[in-house]
Short mmCIF file of N, CA and C in Angstrom, two decimals:
data_model
loop_
_atom_site.label_atom_id
_atom_site.label_comp_id
_atom_site.label_asym_id
_atom_site.label_seq_id
_atom_site.Cartn_x
_atom_site.Cartn_y
_atom_site.Cartn_z
N UNK A 3 131.40 89.53 111.63
CA UNK A 3 130.49 89.45 112.75
C UNK A 3 129.14 90.09 112.41
N UNK A 4 129.14 91.15 111.61
CA UNK A 4 127.90 91.84 111.26
C UNK A 4 126.98 90.92 110.46
N UNK A 5 127.54 90.06 109.61
CA UNK A 5 126.71 89.14 108.82
C UNK A 5 126.01 88.13 109.72
N UNK A 6 126.70 87.67 110.74
CA UNK A 6 126.10 86.70 111.65
C UNK A 6 124.95 87.33 112.41
N UNK A 7 125.14 88.57 112.87
CA UNK A 7 124.07 89.28 113.57
C UNK A 7 122.90 89.54 112.64
N UNK A 8 123.18 89.91 111.39
CA UNK A 8 122.11 90.16 110.42
C UNK A 8 121.31 88.89 110.16
N UNK A 9 121.96 87.75 110.10
CA UNK A 9 121.27 86.48 109.87
C UNK A 9 120.40 86.13 111.08
N UNK A 10 120.93 86.29 112.28
CA UNK A 10 120.17 85.95 113.49
C UNK A 10 118.97 86.88 113.65
N UNK A 11 119.20 88.19 113.55
CA UNK A 11 118.11 89.15 113.71
C UNK A 11 117.11 89.02 112.56
N UNK A 12 117.60 88.78 111.35
CA UNK A 12 116.71 88.57 110.21
C UNK A 12 115.83 87.35 110.40
N UNK A 13 116.39 86.29 110.96
CA UNK A 13 115.60 85.09 111.24
C UNK A 13 114.52 85.34 112.27
N UNK A 14 114.85 86.12 113.30
CA UNK A 14 113.86 86.43 114.34
C UNK A 14 112.76 87.33 113.78
N UNK A 15 113.15 88.37 113.03
CA UNK A 15 112.16 89.27 112.43
C UNK A 15 111.28 88.52 111.44
N UNK A 16 111.87 87.68 110.61
CA UNK A 16 111.09 86.88 109.65
C UNK A 16 110.13 85.93 110.35
N UNK A 17 110.58 85.33 111.45
CA UNK A 17 109.72 84.42 112.20
C UNK A 17 108.55 85.17 112.82
N UNK A 18 108.82 86.35 113.41
CA UNK A 18 107.75 87.15 114.00
C UNK A 18 106.74 87.59 112.94
N UNK A 19 107.24 87.99 111.78
CA UNK A 19 106.35 88.41 110.69
C UNK A 19 105.51 87.23 110.20
N UNK A 20 106.11 86.05 110.14
CA UNK A 20 105.34 84.88 109.70
C UNK A 20 104.28 84.50 110.72
N UNK A 21 104.53 84.75 112.00
CA UNK A 21 103.50 84.51 113.01
C UNK A 21 102.36 85.50 112.86
N UNK A 22 102.69 86.78 112.62
CA UNK A 22 101.67 87.81 112.46
C UNK A 22 100.80 87.51 111.23
N UNK A 23 101.44 87.08 110.15
CA UNK A 23 100.71 86.82 108.91
C UNK A 23 100.18 85.38 108.82
N UNK A 24 100.34 84.60 109.89
CA UNK A 24 99.82 83.24 109.97
C UNK A 24 100.41 82.33 108.87
N UNK A 25 101.69 82.45 108.63
CA UNK A 25 102.38 81.62 107.64
C UNK A 25 103.49 80.79 108.26
N UNK A 26 103.52 80.68 109.56
CA UNK A 26 104.63 80.05 110.25
C UNK A 26 104.80 78.59 109.85
N UNK A 27 103.72 77.89 109.63
CA UNK A 27 103.81 76.47 109.31
C UNK A 27 104.38 76.23 107.91
N UNK A 28 104.22 77.19 107.01
CA UNK A 28 104.66 76.98 105.63
C UNK A 28 106.07 77.48 105.35
N UNK A 29 106.70 78.11 106.34
CA UNK A 29 108.05 78.67 106.13
C UNK A 29 109.05 77.95 107.02
N UNK A 30 110.23 77.71 106.47
CA UNK A 30 111.31 77.15 107.26
C UNK A 30 112.23 78.25 107.73
N UNK A 31 113.30 77.86 108.40
CA UNK A 31 114.22 78.85 108.95
C UNK A 31 114.92 79.64 107.84
N UNK A 32 115.24 79.00 106.73
CA UNK A 32 115.90 79.71 105.63
C UNK A 32 115.03 80.85 105.12
N UNK A 33 113.74 80.56 104.89
CA UNK A 33 112.83 81.59 104.37
C UNK A 33 112.53 82.65 105.42
N UNK A 34 112.54 82.28 106.70
CA UNK A 34 112.40 83.30 107.74
C UNK A 34 113.56 84.28 107.70
N UNK A 35 114.77 83.78 107.50
CA UNK A 35 115.94 84.65 107.41
C UNK A 35 115.85 85.55 106.19
N UNK A 36 115.48 84.97 105.05
CA UNK A 36 115.36 85.75 103.81
C UNK A 36 114.30 86.83 103.96
N UNK A 37 113.14 86.47 104.50
CA UNK A 37 112.06 87.45 104.69
C UNK A 37 112.49 88.54 105.65
N UNK A 38 113.19 88.18 106.71
CA UNK A 38 113.65 89.17 107.67
C UNK A 38 114.65 90.14 107.09
N UNK A 39 115.59 89.65 106.31
CA UNK A 39 116.61 90.53 105.72
C UNK A 39 116.02 91.40 104.62
N UNK A 40 115.23 90.82 103.73
CA UNK A 40 114.60 91.62 102.67
C UNK A 40 113.59 92.59 103.29
N UNK A 41 112.87 92.14 104.30
CA UNK A 41 111.94 93.02 105.00
C UNK A 41 112.64 94.19 105.66
N UNK A 42 113.87 93.98 106.10
CA UNK A 42 114.64 95.07 106.68
C UNK A 42 114.92 96.16 105.66
N UNK A 43 115.25 95.76 104.44
CA UNK A 43 115.48 96.75 103.39
C UNK A 43 114.18 97.48 103.02
N UNK A 44 113.08 96.73 102.96
CA UNK A 44 111.79 97.35 102.66
C UNK A 44 111.40 98.31 103.79
N UNK A 45 111.60 97.89 105.03
CA UNK A 45 111.30 98.74 106.16
C UNK A 45 112.16 99.98 106.20
N UNK A 46 113.42 99.85 105.81
CA UNK A 46 114.31 101.02 105.74
C UNK A 46 113.80 102.00 104.70
N UNK A 47 113.34 101.49 103.56
CA UNK A 47 112.80 102.35 102.51
C UNK A 47 111.53 103.05 102.97
N UNK A 48 110.62 102.30 103.60
CA UNK A 48 109.38 102.90 104.11
C UNK A 48 109.70 103.93 105.18
N UNK A 49 110.63 103.60 106.06
CA UNK A 49 111.02 104.52 107.11
C UNK A 49 111.64 105.81 106.59
N UNK A 50 112.42 105.70 105.52
CA UNK A 50 113.02 106.91 104.95
C UNK A 50 111.96 107.80 104.30
N UNK A 51 110.88 107.20 103.81
CA UNK A 51 109.80 107.99 103.22
C UNK A 51 109.02 108.78 104.27
N UNK A 52 108.85 108.19 105.44
CA UNK A 52 108.06 108.86 106.47
C UNK A 52 108.92 109.49 107.56
N UNK A 53 110.22 109.37 107.46
CA UNK A 53 111.12 110.01 108.41
C UNK A 53 111.36 109.25 109.70
N UNK A 54 111.12 107.95 109.68
CA UNK A 54 111.33 107.11 110.86
C UNK A 54 112.34 106.03 110.50
N UNK A 55 113.07 105.56 111.48
CA UNK A 55 113.99 104.47 111.23
C UNK A 55 115.41 104.88 111.55
N UNK A 56 116.33 104.07 111.12
CA UNK A 56 117.73 104.31 111.41
C UNK A 56 118.57 103.77 110.26
N UNK A 57 119.87 103.94 110.39
CA UNK A 57 120.76 103.41 109.37
C UNK A 57 120.91 101.91 109.56
N UNK A 58 121.41 101.24 108.55
CA UNK A 58 121.58 99.79 108.64
C UNK A 58 122.68 99.40 109.62
N UNK A 59 123.60 100.32 109.91
CA UNK A 59 124.69 99.99 110.82
C UNK A 59 124.34 100.27 112.27
N UNK A 60 123.17 100.83 112.52
CA UNK A 60 122.75 101.19 113.87
C UNK A 60 121.68 100.23 114.35
N UNK A 61 121.82 99.74 115.56
CA UNK A 61 120.86 98.80 116.14
C UNK A 61 119.94 99.58 117.06
N UNK A 62 118.65 99.67 116.70
CA UNK A 62 117.71 100.45 117.51
C UNK A 62 116.33 99.82 117.45
N UNK A 63 115.49 100.19 118.41
CA UNK A 63 114.13 99.69 118.46
C UNK A 63 113.32 100.17 117.26
N UNK A 64 113.37 101.47 116.89
CA UNK A 64 112.63 101.88 115.68
C UNK A 64 113.09 101.12 114.43
N UNK A 65 114.38 100.84 114.34
CA UNK A 65 114.88 100.07 113.21
C UNK A 65 114.32 98.66 113.18
N UNK A 66 114.22 98.03 114.36
CA UNK A 66 113.65 96.68 114.44
C UNK A 66 112.16 96.69 114.07
N UNK A 67 111.45 97.70 114.56
CA UNK A 67 110.02 97.80 114.24
C UNK A 67 109.80 98.04 112.75
N UNK A 68 110.63 98.87 112.13
CA UNK A 68 110.50 99.10 110.70
C UNK A 68 110.87 97.84 109.91
N UNK A 69 111.83 97.08 110.41
CA UNK A 69 112.17 95.80 109.76
C UNK A 69 111.00 94.83 109.85
N UNK A 70 110.34 94.79 111.01
CA UNK A 70 109.17 93.93 111.16
C UNK A 70 108.05 94.38 110.22
N UNK A 71 107.83 95.68 110.14
CA UNK A 71 106.81 96.20 109.22
C UNK A 71 107.14 95.84 107.77
N UNK A 72 108.40 95.99 107.39
CA UNK A 72 108.81 95.62 106.03
C UNK A 72 108.61 94.15 105.74
N UNK A 73 108.90 93.29 106.72
CA UNK A 73 108.71 91.85 106.54
C UNK A 73 107.23 91.51 106.43
N UNK A 74 106.39 92.19 107.20
CA UNK A 74 104.94 91.96 107.11
C UNK A 74 104.42 92.40 105.74
N UNK A 75 104.91 93.54 105.25
CA UNK A 75 104.52 94.01 103.91
C UNK A 75 104.95 92.99 102.86
N UNK A 76 106.16 92.48 102.98
CA UNK A 76 106.66 91.49 102.03
C UNK A 76 105.79 90.23 102.04
N UNK A 77 105.42 89.74 103.23
CA UNK A 77 104.57 88.56 103.30
C UNK A 77 103.16 88.84 102.80
N UNK A 78 102.67 90.07 103.00
CA UNK A 78 101.36 90.44 102.45
C UNK A 78 101.37 90.42 100.94
N UNK A 79 102.44 90.91 100.35
CA UNK A 79 102.58 90.88 98.88
C UNK A 79 102.67 89.43 98.40
N UNK A 80 103.42 88.61 99.13
CA UNK A 80 103.54 87.19 98.75
C UNK A 80 102.19 86.50 98.85
N UNK A 81 101.38 86.83 99.87
CA UNK A 81 100.04 86.25 99.97
C UNK A 81 99.16 86.65 98.80
N UNK A 82 99.24 87.91 98.39
CA UNK A 82 98.42 88.37 97.26
C UNK A 82 98.83 87.67 95.98
N UNK A 83 100.11 87.46 95.79
CA UNK A 83 100.58 86.81 94.57
C UNK A 83 100.20 85.33 94.57
N UNK A 84 100.37 84.66 95.71
CA UNK A 84 100.10 83.22 95.78
C UNK A 84 98.62 82.88 95.79
N UNK A 85 97.84 83.65 96.51
CA UNK A 85 96.43 83.27 96.70
C UNK A 85 95.45 84.27 96.14
N UNK A 86 95.93 85.40 95.68
CA UNK A 86 95.04 86.41 95.13
C UNK A 86 94.36 87.26 96.18
N UNK A 87 94.78 87.12 97.45
CA UNK A 87 94.19 87.92 98.53
C UNK A 87 95.17 88.00 99.70
N UNK A 88 94.94 88.94 100.58
CA UNK A 88 95.74 89.06 101.80
C UNK A 88 94.99 88.39 102.92
N UNK A 89 95.66 87.62 103.73
CA UNK A 89 95.01 86.94 104.85
C UNK A 89 94.60 87.92 105.90
#
């Protein structure tokens, strides 16, 4: 059951990040899920550095916000690699 929730929440977080970074038209649902899940790990790492966030087994608002931040960072890096600049 945890995998299904991770896929659903990852898809939502990835979709929100793609809207923020203006990449929604170029990403499908699969890449939204991938960006959301990988962004969650990046957000957890950033959160542990600054003392914010939660564990991966805990569902919380700060955890969701850090996941969104991680997904935005991931898309920013992808923009720099693909186009040589951040949008």
